[in-house]
Short mmCIF file of C-alpha atoms and ligand atoms in Angstrom, two decimals:
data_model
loop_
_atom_site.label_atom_id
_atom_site.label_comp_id
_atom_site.label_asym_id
_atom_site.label_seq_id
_atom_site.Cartn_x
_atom_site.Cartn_y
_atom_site.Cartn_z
CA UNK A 16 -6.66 -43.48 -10.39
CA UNK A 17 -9.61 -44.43 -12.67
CA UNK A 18 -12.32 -41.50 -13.07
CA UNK A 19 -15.02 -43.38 -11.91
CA UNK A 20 -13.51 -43.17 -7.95
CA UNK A 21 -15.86 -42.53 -5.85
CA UNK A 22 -15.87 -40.18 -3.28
CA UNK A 23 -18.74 -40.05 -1.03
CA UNK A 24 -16.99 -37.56 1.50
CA UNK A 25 -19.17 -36.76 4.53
CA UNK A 26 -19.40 -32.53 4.99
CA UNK A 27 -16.37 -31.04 3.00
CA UNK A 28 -17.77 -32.03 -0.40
CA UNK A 29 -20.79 -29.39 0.28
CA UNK A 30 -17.90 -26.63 1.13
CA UNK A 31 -16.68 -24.26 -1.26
CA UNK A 32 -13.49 -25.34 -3.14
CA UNK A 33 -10.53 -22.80 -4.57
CA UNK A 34 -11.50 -24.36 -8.35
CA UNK A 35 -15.24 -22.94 -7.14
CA UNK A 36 -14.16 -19.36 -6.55
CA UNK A 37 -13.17 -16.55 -9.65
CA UNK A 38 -9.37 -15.93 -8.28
CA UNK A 39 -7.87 -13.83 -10.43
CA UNK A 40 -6.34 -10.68 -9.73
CA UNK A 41 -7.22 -11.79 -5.94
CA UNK A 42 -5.94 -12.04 -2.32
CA UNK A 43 -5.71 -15.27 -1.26
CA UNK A 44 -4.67 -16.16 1.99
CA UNK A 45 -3.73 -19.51 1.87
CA UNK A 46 -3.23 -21.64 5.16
CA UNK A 47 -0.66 -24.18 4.20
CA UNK A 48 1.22 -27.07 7.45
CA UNK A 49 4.55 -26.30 6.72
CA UNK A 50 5.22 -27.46 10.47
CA UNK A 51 8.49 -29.65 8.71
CA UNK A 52 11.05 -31.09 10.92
CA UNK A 53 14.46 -29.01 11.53
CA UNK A 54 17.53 -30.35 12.25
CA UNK A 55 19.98 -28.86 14.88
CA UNK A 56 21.24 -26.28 12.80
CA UNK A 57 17.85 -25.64 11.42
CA UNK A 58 18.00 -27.64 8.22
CA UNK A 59 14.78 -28.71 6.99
CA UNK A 60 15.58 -32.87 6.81
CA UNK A 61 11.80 -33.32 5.48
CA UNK A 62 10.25 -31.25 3.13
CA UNK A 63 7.16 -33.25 1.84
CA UNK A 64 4.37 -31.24 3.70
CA UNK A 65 5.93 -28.15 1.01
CA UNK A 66 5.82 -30.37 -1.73
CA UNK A 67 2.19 -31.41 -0.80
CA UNK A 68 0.84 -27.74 -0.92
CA UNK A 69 2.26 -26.86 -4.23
CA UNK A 70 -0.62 -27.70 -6.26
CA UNK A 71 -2.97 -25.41 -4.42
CA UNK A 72 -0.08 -22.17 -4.44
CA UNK A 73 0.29 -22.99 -8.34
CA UNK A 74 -3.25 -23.42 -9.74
CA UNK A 75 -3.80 -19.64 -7.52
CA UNK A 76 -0.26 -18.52 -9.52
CA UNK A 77 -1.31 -19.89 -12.40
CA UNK A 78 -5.26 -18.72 -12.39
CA UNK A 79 -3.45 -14.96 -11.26
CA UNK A 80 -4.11 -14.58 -8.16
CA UNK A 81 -1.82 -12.67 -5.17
CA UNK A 82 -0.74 -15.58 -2.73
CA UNK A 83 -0.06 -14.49 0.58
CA UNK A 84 0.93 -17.99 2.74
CA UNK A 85 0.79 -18.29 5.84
CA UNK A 86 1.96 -22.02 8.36
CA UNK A 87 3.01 -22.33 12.12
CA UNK A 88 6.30 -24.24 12.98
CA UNK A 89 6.82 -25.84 16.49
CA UNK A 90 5.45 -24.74 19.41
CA UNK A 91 6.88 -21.10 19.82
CA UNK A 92 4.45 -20.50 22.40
CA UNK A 93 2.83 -17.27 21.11
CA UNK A 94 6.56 -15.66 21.43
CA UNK A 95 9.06 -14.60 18.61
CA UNK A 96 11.41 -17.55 18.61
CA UNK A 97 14.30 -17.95 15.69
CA UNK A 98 14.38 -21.55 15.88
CA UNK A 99 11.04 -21.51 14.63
CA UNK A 100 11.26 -19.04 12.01
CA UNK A 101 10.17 -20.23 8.66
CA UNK A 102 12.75 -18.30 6.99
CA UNK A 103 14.65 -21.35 6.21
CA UNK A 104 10.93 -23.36 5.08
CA UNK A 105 10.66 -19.79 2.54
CA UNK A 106 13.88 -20.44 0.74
CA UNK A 107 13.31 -24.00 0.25
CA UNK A 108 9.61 -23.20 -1.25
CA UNK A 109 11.15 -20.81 -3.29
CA UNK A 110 14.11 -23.50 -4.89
CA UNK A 111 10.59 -26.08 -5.22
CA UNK A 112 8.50 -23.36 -7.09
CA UNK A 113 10.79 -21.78 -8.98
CA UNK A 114 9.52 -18.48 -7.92
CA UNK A 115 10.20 -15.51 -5.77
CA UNK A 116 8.92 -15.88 -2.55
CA UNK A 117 8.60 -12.79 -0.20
CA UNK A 118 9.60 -13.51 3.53
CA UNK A 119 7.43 -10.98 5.54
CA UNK A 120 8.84 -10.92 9.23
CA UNK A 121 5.26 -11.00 11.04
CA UNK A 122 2.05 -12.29 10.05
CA UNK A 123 0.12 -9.04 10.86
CA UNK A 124 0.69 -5.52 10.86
CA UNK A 125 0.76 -2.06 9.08
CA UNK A 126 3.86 -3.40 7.73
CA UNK A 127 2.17 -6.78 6.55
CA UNK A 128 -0.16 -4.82 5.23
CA UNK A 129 1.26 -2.54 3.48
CA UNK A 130 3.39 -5.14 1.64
CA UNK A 131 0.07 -7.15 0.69
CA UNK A 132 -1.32 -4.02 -0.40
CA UNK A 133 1.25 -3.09 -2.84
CA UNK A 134 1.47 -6.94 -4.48
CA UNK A 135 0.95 -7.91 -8.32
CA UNK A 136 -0.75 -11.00 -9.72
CA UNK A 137 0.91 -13.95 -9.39
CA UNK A 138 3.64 -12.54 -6.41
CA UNK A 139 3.95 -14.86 -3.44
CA UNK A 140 3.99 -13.69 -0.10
CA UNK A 141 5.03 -15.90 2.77
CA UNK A 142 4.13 -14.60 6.23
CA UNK A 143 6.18 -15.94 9.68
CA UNK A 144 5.01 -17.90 11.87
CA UNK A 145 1.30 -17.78 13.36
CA UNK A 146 2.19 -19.14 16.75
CA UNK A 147 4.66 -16.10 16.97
CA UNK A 148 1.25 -14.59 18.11
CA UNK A 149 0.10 -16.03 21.13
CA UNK A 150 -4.11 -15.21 19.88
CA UNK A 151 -3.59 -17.73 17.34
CA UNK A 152 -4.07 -20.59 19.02
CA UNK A 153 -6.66 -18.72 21.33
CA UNK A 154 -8.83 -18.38 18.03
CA UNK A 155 -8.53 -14.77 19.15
CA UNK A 156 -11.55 -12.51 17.27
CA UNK A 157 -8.88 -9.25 16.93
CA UNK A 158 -6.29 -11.49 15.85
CA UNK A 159 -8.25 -13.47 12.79
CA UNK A 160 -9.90 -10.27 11.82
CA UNK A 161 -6.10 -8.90 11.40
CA UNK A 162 -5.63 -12.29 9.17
CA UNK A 163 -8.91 -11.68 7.18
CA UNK A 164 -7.85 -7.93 6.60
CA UNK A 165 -4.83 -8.94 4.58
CA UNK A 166 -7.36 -11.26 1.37
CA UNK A 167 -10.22 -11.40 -0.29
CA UNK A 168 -10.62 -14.86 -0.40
CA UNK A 169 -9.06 -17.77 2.28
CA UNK A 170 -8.07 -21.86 1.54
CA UNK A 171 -7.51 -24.55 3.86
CA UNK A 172 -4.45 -26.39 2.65
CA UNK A 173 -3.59 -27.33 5.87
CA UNK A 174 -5.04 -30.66 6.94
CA UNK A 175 -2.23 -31.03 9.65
CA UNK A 176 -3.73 -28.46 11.38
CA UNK A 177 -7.61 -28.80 10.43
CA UNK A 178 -8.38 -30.87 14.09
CA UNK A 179 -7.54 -27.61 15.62
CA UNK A 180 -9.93 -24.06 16.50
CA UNK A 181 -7.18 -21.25 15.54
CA UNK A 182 -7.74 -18.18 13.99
CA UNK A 183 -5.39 -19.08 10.56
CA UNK A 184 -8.25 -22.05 10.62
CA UNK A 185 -11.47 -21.51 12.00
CA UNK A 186 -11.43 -17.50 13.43
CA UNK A 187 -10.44 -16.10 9.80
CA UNK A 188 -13.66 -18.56 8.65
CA UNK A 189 -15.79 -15.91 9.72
CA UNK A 190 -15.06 -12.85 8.14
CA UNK A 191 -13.84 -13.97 4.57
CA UNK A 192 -15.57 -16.52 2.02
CA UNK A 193 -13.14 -20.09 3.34
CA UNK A 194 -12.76 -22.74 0.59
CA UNK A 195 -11.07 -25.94 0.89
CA UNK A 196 -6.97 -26.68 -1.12
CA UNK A 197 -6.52 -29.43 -3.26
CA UNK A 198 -4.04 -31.39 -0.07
CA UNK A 199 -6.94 -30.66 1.83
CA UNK A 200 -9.46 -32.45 -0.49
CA UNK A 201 -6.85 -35.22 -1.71
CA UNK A 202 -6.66 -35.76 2.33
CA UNK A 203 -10.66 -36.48 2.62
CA UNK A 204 -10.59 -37.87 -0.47
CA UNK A 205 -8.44 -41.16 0.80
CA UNK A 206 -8.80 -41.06 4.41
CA UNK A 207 -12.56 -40.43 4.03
CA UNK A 208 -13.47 -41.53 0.13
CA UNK A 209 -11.93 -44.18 0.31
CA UNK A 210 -12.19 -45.91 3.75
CA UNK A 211 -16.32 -45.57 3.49
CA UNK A 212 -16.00 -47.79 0.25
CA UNK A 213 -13.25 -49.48 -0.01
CA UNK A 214 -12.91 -51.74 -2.87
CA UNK A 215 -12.62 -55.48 -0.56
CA UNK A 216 -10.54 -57.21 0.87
CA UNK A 217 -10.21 -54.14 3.11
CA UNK A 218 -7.63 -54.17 6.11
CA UNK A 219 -6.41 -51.89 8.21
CA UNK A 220 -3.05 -52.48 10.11
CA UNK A 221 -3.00 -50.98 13.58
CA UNK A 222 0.05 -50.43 15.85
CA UNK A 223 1.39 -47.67 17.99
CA UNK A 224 1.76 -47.04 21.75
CA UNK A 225 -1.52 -47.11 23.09
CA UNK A 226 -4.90 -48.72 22.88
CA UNK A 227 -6.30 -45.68 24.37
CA UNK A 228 -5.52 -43.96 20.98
CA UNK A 229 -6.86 -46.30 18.69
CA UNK A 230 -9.92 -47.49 20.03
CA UNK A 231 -12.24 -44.88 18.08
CA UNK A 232 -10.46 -45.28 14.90
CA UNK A 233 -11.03 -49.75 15.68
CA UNK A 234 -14.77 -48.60 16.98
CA UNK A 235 -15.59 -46.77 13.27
CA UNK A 236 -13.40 -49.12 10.91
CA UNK A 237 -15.64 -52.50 12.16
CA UNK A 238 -18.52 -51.79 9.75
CA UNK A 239 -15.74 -51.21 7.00
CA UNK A 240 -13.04 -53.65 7.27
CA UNK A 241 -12.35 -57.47 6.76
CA UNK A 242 -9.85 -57.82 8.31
CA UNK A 243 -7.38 -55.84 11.50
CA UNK A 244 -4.51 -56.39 11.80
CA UNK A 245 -2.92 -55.20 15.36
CA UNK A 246 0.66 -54.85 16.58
CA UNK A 247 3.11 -52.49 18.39
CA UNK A 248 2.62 -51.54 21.83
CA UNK A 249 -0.88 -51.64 22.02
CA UNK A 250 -1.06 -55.54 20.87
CA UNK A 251 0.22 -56.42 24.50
CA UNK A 252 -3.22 -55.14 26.16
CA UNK A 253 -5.31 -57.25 24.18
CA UNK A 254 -2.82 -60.80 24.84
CA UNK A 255 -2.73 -59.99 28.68
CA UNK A 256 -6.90 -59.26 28.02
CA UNK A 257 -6.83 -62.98 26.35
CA UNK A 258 -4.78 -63.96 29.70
CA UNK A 259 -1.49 -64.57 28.19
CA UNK A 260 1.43 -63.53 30.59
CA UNK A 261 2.69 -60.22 28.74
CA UNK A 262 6.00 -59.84 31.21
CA UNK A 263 6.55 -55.54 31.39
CA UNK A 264 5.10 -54.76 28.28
CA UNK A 265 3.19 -52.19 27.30
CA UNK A 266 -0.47 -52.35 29.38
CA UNK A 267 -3.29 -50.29 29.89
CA UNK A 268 -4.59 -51.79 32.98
CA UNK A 269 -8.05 -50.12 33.10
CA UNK A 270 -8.34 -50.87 28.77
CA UNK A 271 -8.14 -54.49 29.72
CA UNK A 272 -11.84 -55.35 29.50
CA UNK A 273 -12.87 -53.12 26.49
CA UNK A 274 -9.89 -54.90 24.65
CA UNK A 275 -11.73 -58.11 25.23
CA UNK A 276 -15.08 -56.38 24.39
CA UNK A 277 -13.76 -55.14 20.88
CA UNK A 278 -11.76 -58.36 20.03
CA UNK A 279 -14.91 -60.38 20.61
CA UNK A 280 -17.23 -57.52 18.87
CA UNK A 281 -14.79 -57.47 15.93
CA UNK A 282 -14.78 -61.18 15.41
CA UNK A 283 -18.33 -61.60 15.98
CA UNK A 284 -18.71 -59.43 12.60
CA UNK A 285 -16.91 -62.30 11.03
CA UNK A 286 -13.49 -59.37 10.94
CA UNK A 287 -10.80 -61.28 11.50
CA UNK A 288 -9.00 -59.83 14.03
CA UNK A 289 -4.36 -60.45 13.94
CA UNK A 290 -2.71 -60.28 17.27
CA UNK A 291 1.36 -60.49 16.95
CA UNK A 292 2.55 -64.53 17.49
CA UNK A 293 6.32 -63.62 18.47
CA UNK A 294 8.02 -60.88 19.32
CA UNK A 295 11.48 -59.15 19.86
CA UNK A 296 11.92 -58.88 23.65
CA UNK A 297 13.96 -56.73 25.35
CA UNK A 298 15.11 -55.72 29.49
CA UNK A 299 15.22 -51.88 28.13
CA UNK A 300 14.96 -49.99 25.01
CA UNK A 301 18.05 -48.62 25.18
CA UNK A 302 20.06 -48.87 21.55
CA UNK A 303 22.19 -52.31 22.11
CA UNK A 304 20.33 -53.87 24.92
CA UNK A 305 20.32 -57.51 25.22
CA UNK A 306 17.30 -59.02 22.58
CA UNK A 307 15.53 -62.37 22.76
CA UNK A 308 12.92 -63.53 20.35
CA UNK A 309 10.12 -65.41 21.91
CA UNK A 310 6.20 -66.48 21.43
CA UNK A 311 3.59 -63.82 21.97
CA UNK A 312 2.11 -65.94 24.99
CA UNK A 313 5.07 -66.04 27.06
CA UNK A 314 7.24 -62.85 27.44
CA UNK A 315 8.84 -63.73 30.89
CA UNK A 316 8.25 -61.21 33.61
CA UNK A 317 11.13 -58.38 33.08
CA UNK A 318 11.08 -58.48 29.50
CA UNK A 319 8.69 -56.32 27.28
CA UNK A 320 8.04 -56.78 23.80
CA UNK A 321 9.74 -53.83 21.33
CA UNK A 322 9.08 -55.47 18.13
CA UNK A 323 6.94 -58.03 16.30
CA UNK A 324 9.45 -61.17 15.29
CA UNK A 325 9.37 -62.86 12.08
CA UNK A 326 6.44 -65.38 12.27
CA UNK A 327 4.15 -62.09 12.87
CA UNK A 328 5.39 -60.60 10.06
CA UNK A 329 4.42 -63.75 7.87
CA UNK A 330 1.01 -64.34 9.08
CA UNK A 331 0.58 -60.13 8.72
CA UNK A 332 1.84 -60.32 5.14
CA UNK A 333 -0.21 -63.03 4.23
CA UNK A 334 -3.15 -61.36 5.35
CA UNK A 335 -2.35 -58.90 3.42
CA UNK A 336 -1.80 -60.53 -0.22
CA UNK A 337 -5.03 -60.50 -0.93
CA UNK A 338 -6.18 -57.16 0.26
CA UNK A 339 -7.58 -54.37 -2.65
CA UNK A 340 -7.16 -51.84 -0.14
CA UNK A 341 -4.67 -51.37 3.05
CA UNK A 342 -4.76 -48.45 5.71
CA UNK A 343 -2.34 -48.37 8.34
CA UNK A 344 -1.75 -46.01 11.50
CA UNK A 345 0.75 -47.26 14.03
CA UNK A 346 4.46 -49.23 14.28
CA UNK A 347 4.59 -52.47 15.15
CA UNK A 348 7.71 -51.60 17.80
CA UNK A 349 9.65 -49.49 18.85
CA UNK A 350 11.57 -48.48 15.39
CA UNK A 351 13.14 -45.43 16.57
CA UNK A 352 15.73 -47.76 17.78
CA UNK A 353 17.22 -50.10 14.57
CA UNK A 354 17.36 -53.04 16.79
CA UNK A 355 13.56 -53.05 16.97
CA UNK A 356 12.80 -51.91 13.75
CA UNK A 357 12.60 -54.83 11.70
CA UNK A 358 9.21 -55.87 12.17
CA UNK A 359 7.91 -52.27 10.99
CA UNK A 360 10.07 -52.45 8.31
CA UNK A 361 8.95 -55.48 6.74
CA UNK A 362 5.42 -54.57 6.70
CA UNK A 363 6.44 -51.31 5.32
CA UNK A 364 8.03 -53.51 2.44
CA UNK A 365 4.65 -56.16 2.59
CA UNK A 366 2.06 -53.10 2.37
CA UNK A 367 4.48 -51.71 -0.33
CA UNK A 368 4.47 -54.66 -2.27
CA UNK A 369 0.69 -55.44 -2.53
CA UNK A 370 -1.24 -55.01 -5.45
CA UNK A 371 -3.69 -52.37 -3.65
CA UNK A 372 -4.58 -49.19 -2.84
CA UNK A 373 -2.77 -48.03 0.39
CA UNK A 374 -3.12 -45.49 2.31
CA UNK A 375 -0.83 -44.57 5.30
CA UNK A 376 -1.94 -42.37 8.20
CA UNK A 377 0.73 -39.38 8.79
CA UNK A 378 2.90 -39.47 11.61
CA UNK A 379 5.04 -41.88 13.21
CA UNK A 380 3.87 -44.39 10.14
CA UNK A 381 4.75 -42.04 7.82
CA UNK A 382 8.81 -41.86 9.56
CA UNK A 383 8.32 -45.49 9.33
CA UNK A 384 7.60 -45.66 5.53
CA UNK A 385 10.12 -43.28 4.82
CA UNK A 386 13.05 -44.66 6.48
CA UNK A 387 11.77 -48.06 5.40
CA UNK A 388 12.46 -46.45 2.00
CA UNK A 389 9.00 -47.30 0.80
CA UNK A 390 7.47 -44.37 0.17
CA UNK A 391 7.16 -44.13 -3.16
CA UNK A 392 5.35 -47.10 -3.57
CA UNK A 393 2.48 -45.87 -1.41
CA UNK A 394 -0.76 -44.87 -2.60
CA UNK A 395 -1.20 -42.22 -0.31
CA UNK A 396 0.96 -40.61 3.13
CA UNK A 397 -1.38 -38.65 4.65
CA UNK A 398 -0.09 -35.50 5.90
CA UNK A 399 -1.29 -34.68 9.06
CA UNK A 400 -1.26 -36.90 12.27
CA UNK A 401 -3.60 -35.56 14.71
CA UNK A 402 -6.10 -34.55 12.00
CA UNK A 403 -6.01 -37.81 10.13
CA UNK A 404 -6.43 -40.07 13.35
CA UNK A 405 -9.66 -37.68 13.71
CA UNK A 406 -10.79 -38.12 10.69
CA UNK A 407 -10.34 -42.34 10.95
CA UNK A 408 -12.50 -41.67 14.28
CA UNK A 409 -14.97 -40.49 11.95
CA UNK A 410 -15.03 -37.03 13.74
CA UNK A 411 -15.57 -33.93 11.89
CA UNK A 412 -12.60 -31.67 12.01
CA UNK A 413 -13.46 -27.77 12.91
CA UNK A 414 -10.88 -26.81 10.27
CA UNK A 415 -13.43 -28.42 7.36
CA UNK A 416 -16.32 -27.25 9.44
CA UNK A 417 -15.70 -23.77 9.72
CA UNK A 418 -15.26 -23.93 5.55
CA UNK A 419 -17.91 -21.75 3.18
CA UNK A 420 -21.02 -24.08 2.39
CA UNK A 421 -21.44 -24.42 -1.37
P1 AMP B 21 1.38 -43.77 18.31
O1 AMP B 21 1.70 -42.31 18.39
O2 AMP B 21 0.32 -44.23 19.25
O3 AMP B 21 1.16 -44.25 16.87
O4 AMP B 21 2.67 -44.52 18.84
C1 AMP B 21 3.90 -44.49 18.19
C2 AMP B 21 4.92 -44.95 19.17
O5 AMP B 21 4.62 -46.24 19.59
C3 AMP B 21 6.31 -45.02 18.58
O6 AMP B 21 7.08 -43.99 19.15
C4 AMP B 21 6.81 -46.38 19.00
O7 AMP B 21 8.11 -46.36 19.57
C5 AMP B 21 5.81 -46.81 20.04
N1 AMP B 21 5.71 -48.27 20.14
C6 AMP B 21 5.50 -49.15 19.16
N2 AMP B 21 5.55 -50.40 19.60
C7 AMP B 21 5.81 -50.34 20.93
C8 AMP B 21 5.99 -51.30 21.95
N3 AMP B 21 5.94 -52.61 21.70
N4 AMP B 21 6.24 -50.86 23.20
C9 AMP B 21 6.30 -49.54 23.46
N5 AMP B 21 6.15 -48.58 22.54
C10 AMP B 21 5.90 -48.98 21.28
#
C-alpha cells in the first residue's frame, strides 16, 4: 500500500496506540478475539483471527514487554466449560510464535496473580477464557478491576469483540491507560479509512439473509458509493417491493416499503443500484433437492430463490471491472449447501480478480472467500462480524470508545 493512504478515521485515531506507550519491562494485558472455530474433537479448523494478532503480541515481545493475553471462546455462559477452553487455541499460538506460551487455568485470581507477578520480559502469558466468568459480559466493576490488577498498561486487539461493553473491553478501560493493537487499527483503517474515501469507482456488494440487517450499512454507504450491488436473501424483498412475484422466498413483509424508499433514494443519487436477474430455485434447502434456474421476476409460488444464476453473476462482474475499490458483506445464497453455492463463488472469484482494493466484511463472507479459495487475493478480511457491520453503519463501537484519548 502506497504511503500516501489516507486514513481519515473518525475517533480511534485521537486514542492512544501501543507504538504511543514506553512498553518495556511492562505488563501488558492484551485483549486479543481468539473466538476460532473448533471442530468436534476440538480442533481448531481456522486459525486466522491468531495469525491476525501476532503483530501486536510481537512488537510488545520484541519492544520487552510481559504479555499476559487474554480472548473468550463460544458462549460458555459465565461457567467453566472444556469445550471452550483455549488450551487447544494456546498450543497452536505457541507452534505460530515460536515461543513459550504459559496456559494459566483462570483469568483471575491469587493464582493468576501470582504467576503474572513472578514473569520476565518478553514471557507470554495466556489466560482462559473470560466468559468462564459470568461478570464479564456484565462489564462487572469487581471483575475488570481483577483484570486491571494483573498490567500496567491494556491493548485492544480485539475488533471481533469491540461492538460489545465487557470488562476485558470497556470495564478494564477505566482503571488502566487502554491503547488500541495494530488488528485493531488495520480494522479502522480499511473498514473506516478507506470506505470514507475510497479511490472511485466504489461498490459495495451486499447479500445475506435479511434486509433488516443491512439497511444501516445501505443508509451510510449512499453518500460513498457508485454503485450497490444486492443479492442473497435479502434481494427478494426489494423484487416483491418492485411487484415482481417472488414465490416463498425470503421476505420481510413490513421492510417492503423502505426497500422501495432506498432503491428509489439510491438511484436518485445517480448510484446505480443491481438487483439479481435469475436465480437458482429450489422447493427446500435441503442438500440434493430438486433445482430449477429461472428469471428473477417469476419464481413460481412454492419455489424460493437459494442462489443467484449465471446471468446475475455476469451483469455483477461487469459492474465490477471497473471498480478501484470493492467492499462486500453478505452471500448471494445459500452457500452452506454446494448446490447453491455457485453464485457466491463466482463473485468470490470476480471480486478476486479485479484490479482494486477489496475489502471483505468478516463473517459469513469471509467462510465464503475462504472456501471459494480466494482469500489470498483479497485486500483485506476483516476480522470481526458484528463489530465490522457496526462500523459500516457508521456507529462508534464502545470497545474504541472506551480507549485512552491521545
Ligand atoms: P447474514 O448473516 O445476514 O450475512 O446472512 C448470511 C446468511 O444468509 C447465510 O447463512 C446464507 O445461507 C443466507 N442466505 C443467503 N442467501 C439466501 C437466500 N436466497 N435465502 C435464504 N437465506 C439466504
Amino acid at each position: 500500500m502506497n504511503d500516501n493512504f489516507a486514513l481519515p478515521i473518525k475517533g480511534v485515531l485521537n486514542k492512544l496506540s501501543v507504538k504511543d506507550l514506553n512498553i518495556k519491562g511492562k505488563r501488558l494485558f492484551i485483549r486479543v478475539d481468539f473466538n476460532v472455530p473448533l471442530d468436534e474433537n476440538l480442533n481448531i479448523t481456522d486459525d486466522r483471527r491468531i495469525r491476525s494478532a501476532l503483530s501486536t503480541i510481537n512488537y510488545a515481545i520484541d519492544e520487552g514487554s510481559k504479555v499476559i493475553i487474554a480472548s473468550h471462546l463460544g458462549r460458555p455462559k459465565g461457567k467453566v466449560d472444556k469445550r471452550y477452553s483455549l488450551a487447544s487455541v494456546s498450543r497452536r499460538l505457541q507452534r505460530l510464535i515460536k515461543k513459550e506460551v504459559t496456559f494459566l487455568p483462570d483469568c483471575i485470581g491469587p493464582k493468576t496473580e501470582e504467576a503474572v507477578s513472578k514473569m520476565s520480559d518478553g514471557d507470554i502469558i495466556l489466560l482462559e477464557n473470560l466468559r468462564f466468568h459470568i461478570e464479564e459480559e456484565k462489564n462487572d466493576e469487581e471483575f475488570s478491576k481483577s483484570l486491571a490488577k494483573l498490567a500496567d498498561y491494556f491493548i485492544n486487539d480485539a475488533f471481533g469483540a469491540a461492538h460489545r461493553s465487557h470488562a476485558s473491553t470497556v470495564g478494564i478501560t477505566k482503571h488502566i491507560t487502554s491503547a488500541s493493537g495494530f488488528l485493531l487499527q488495520k480494522e479502522i483503517d480499511y473498514l473506516q479509512g478507506v470506505i470514507n474515501q475510497p479511490v472511485r469507482p466504489f461498490v459495495a456488494i451486499l447479500g445475506g439473509a435479511k434486509v433488516s440487517g443491512k439497511i444501516d450499512v445501505i443508509r451510510n454507504l449512499e453518500e460513498k458509493v457508485d454503485k450497490v450491488i444486492v443479492g442473497g436473501g435479502m434481494a427478494y424483498t426489494f423484487l416483491k417491493a418492485m411487484g415482481f412475484n417472488v414465490g416463498d422466498s425470503l421476505v420481510e413483509k413490513d421492510m417492503l416499503d423502505l426497500a422501495n424508499d432506498i432503491r428509489k433514494g439510491v438511484m436518485s443519487k445517480g448510484i446505480k443500484f443491481y438487483l439479481p436477474v435469475d436465480c437458482v430455485i429450489s422447493q427446500s434447502i435441503e442438500p440434493g433437492a430438486e433445482t430449477k434456474l429461472v428469471t428473477a421476476q417469476e419464481i413460481p409460488n412454492g419455489w424460493k430463490a437459494v442462489d443467484i444464476g449465471p446471468a446475475s453473476v455476469k451483469l455483477f462482474s461487469e459492474a465490477l471491472e471497473s471498480a478501484k475499490t470493492i467492499l462486500w458483506n453478505g452471500p448471494m445464497g445459500v452457500f452452506e449447501v454446494d448446490a447453491f453455492s455457485r453464485g457466491t463463488f463466482a463473485i468470490a472469484h470476480s471480486v478476486a480478480d479485479a484490479y482494486a482494493l477489496t475489502i471483505v466484511g468478516g463473517g459469513d463472507t469471509d467462510l465464503a472467500v475462504g472456501r471459494a479459495g480466494v482469500s489470498e487475493s483479497i485486500s483485506f478480511i476483516s476480522t470481526g462480524g458484528g463489530a465490522a457491520l457496526e462500523l459500516l453503519e457508521g456507529k462508534d463501537l464502545p470497545g474504541l470508545v472506551a480507549l485512552t484519548e491521545k
